[in-house]
Short mmCIF file of C-alpha atoms in Angstrom, two decimals:
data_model
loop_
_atom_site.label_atom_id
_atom_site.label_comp_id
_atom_site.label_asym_id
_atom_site.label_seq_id
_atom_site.Cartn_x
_atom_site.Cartn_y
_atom_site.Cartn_z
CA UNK G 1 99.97 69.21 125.98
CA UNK G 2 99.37 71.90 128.27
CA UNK G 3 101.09 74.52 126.09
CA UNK G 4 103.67 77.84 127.14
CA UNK G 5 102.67 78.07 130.49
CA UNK G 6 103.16 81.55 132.03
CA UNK G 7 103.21 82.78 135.43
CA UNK G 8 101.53 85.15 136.86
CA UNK G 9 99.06 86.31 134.80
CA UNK G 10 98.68 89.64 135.88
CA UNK G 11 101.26 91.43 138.05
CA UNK G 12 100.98 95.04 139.51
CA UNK G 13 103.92 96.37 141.25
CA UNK G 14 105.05 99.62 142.69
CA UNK G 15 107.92 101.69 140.76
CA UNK G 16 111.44 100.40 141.89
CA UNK G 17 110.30 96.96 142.74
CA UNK G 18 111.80 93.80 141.49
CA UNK G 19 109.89 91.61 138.99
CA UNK G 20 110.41 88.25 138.26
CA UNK G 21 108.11 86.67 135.27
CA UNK G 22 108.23 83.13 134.86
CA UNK G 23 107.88 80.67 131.79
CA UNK G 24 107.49 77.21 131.23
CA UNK G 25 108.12 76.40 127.59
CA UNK G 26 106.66 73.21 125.39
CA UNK G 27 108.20 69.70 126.61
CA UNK G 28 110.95 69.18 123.80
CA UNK G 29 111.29 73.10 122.18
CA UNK G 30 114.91 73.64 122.00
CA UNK G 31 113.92 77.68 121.35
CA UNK G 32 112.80 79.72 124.15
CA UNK G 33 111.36 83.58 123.17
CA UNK G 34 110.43 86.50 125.65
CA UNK G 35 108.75 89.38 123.55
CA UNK G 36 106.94 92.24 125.13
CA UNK G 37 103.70 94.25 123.59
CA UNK G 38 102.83 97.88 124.48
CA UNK G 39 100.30 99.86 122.38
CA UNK G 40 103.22 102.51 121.24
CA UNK G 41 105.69 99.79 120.03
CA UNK G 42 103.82 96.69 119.54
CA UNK G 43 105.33 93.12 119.45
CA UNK G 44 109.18 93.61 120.28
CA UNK G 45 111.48 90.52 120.75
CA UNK G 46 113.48 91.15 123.73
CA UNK G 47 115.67 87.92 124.18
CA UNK G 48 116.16 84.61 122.75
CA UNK G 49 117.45 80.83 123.90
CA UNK G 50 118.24 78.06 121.91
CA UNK G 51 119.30 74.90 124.06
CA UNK G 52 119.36 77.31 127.55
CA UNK G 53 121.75 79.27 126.32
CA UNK G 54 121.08 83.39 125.24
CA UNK G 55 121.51 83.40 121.51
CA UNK G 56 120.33 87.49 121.14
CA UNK G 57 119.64 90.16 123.89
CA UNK G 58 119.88 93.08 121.54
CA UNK G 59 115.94 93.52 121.80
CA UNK G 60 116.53 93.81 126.03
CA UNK G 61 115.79 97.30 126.73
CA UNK G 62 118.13 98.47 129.53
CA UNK G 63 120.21 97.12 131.98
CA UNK G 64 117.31 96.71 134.47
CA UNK G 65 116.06 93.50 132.35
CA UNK G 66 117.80 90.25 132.57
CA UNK G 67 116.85 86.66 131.59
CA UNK G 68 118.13 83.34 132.27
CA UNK G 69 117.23 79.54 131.68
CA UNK G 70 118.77 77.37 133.98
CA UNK G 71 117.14 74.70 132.36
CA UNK G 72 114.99 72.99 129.45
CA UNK G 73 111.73 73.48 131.49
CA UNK G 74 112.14 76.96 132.83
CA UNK G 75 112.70 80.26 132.38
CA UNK G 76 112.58 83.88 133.52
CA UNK G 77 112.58 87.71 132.87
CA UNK G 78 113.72 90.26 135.87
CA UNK G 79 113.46 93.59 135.80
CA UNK G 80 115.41 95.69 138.54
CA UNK G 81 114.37 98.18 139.52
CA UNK G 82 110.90 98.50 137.94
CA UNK G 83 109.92 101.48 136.21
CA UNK G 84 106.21 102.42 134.50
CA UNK G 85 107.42 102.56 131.27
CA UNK G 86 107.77 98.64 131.57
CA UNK G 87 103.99 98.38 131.87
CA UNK G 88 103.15 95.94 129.04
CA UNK G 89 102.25 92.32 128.06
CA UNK G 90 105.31 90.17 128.05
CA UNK G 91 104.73 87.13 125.94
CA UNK G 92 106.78 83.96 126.46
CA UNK G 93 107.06 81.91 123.15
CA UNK G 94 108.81 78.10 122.07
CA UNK G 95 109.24 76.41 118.73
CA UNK G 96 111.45 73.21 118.20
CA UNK G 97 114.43 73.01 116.64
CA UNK G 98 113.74 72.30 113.07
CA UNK G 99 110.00 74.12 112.85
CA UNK G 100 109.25 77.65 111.82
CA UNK G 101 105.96 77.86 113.96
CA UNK G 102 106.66 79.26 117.60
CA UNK G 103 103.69 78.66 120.10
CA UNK G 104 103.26 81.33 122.22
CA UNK G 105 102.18 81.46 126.24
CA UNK G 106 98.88 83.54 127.50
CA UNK G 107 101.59 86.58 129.16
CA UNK G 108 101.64 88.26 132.00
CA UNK G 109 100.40 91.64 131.69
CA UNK G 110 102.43 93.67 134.13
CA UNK G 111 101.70 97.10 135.36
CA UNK G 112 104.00 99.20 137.45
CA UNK G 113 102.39 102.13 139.47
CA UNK A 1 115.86 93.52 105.30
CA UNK A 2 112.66 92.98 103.01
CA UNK A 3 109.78 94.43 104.83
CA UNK A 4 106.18 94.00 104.33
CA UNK A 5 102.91 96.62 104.39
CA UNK A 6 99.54 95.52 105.51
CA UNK A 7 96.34 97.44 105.22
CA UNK A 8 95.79 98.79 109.30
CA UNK A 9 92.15 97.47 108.94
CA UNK A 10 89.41 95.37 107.40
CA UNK A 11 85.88 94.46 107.97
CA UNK A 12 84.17 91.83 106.47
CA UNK A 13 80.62 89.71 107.60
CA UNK A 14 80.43 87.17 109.30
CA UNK A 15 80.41 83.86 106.64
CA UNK A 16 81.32 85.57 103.87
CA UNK A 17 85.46 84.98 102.93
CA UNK A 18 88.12 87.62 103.61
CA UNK A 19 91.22 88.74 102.15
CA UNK A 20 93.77 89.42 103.70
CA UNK A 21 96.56 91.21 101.46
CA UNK A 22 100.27 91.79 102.36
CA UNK A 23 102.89 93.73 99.81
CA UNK A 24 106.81 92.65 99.93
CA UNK A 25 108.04 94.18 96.84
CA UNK A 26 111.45 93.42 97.97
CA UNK A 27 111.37 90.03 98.98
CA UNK A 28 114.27 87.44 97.89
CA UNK A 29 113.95 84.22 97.05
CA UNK A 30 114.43 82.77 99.83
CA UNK A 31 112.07 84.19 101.85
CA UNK A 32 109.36 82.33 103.42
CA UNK A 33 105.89 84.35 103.82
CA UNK A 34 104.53 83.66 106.99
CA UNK A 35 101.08 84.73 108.35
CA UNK A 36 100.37 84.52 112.63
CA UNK A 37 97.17 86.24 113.96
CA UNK A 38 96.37 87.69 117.82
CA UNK A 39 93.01 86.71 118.94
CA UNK A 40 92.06 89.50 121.73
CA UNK A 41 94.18 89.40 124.66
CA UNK A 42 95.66 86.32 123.54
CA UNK A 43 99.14 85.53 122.39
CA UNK A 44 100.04 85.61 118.48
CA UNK A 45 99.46 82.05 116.90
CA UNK A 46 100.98 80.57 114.21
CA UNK A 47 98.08 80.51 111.04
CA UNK A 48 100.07 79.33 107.55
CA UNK A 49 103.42 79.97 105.63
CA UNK A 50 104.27 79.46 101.85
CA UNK A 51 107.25 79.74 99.51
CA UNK A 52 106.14 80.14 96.02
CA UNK A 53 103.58 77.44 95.67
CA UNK A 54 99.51 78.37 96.98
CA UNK A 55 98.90 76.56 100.62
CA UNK A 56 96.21 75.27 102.51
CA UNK A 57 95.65 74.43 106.18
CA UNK A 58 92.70 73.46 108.15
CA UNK A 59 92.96 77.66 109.35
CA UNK A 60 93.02 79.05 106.17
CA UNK A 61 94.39 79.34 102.95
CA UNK A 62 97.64 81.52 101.53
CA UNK A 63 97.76 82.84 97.44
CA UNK A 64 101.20 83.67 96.24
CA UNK A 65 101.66 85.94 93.64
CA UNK A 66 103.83 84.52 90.77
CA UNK A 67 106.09 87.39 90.93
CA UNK A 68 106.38 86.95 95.26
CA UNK A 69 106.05 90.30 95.68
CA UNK A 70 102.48 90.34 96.99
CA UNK A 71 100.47 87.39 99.10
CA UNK A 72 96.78 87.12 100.23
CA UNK A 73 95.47 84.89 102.97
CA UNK A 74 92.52 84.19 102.95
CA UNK A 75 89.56 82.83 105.39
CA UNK A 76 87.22 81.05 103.37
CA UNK A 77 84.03 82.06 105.78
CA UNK A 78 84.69 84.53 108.22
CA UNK A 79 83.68 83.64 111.84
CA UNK A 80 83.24 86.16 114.76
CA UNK A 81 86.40 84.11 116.17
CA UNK A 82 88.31 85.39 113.09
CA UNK A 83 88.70 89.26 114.17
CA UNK A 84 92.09 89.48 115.06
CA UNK A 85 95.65 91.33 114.11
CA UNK A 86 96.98 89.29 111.36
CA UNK A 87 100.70 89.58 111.01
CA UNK A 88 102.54 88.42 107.81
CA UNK A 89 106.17 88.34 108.24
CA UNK A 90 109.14 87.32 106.06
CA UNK A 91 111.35 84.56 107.37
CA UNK A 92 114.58 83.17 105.23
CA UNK A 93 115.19 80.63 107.74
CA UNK A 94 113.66 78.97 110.90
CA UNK A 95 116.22 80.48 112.59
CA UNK A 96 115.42 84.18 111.88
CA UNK A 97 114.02 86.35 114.54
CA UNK A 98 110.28 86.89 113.64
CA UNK A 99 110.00 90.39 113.68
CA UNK A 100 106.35 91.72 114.14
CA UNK A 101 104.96 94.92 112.27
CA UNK A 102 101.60 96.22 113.23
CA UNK A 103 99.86 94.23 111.44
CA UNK A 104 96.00 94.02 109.99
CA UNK A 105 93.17 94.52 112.39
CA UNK A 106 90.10 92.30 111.00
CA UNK A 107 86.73 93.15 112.48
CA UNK A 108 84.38 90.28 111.66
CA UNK A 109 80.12 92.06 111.87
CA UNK A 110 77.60 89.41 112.65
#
């Protein structure tokens, strides 16, 4: 198994630009994470799916970040417009339905100039 | 919600065990004790979890107190792999959020 599989890696983009991270979670996880990790705040869950639907957003910063999962296989995180605070490591995480453990993806460490 | 409190360091040598402690004086009964560590620039990965009883895994092992409020994991010989953040986090269900504190920096010396 190939594991979270996250896309891209590293991502630097000017202030105001869109972003679009991308996520591929573990074949068969009905739970889909997106946390982000900044030195100030640490690990922060931003959004949740279980079964491609959004269970919580209240961790989703602003109205600039959005997430969807149009299906079992895929996933991703906007933010519009981009802003330098939103410079951080945004993990992508999956756990099946009945297990505690949630396997986590490499992230994407973005950086907005 | 119970919280927990981790040391913000530790150093140990290499091959010798650690021991890793975590306080949650206010933990229910329900709660599961869960332990997932951050290799550098790495994502966090999943290490052990416990209810009451002591558990073992191929990672490491996890001592609960008899009382639940306190838990220790320990690494039975510390490798240079092992320095990491190690998180322990309380969990009723598998459906809780998994809420991340700062966590326990281990520096492993060779």
């Amino acid at each position: 198994d190939a594991g979270v599989i996250q896309s891209p890696r590293h991502e630097v983009t000017e202030m105001g630009q869109e972003v679009t991270l991308r996520c591929k979670p573990i074949s068969g996880h009905d739970y889909l994470f997106w946390y982000r990790q900044t030195m100030m705040r640490g690990l922060e869950l931003l959004i949740y799916f279980n079964n491609n639907v959004p269970i919580d957003d209240s961790g989703m910063p602003e109205d600039r970040f959005s997430a969807k999962m149009p299906n079992a296989s895929f996933s991703t995180l906007k933010i519009q417009p981009s802003e330098p605070r939103d410079s951080a490591v945004y993990f992508c995480a999956s756990r099946p339905r009945e297990e505690y453990e949630q396997y986590f993806g490499p992230g994407t460490r973005l950086t907005v100039t | 919600d119970a919280k927990t409190t981790q040391p913000n360091s530790m150093e140990s040598n290499e091959e010798e065990p650690v021991h890793l402690p975590c306080n949650h004086s206010t933990i229910s009964g329900t709660d599961y004790i869960h332990w997932y560590r951050q290799l550098p620039s790495q994502g966090p990965e999943y290490v052990i979890h416990g209810l009451t009883s002591n558990v073992n895994n191929r990672m490491a092992s996890l001592a609960i107190a008899e009382d639940r409020k306190s838990s220790t994991l320990i690494l039975h010989r510390a490798t240079l792999r092992d320095a990491a953040v190690y998180y322990c986090i309380l969990l009723k269900t598998s459906y809780d959020k998994v809420i991340f504190g700062p966590g326990t920096s281990l520096s492993v010396i060779p």
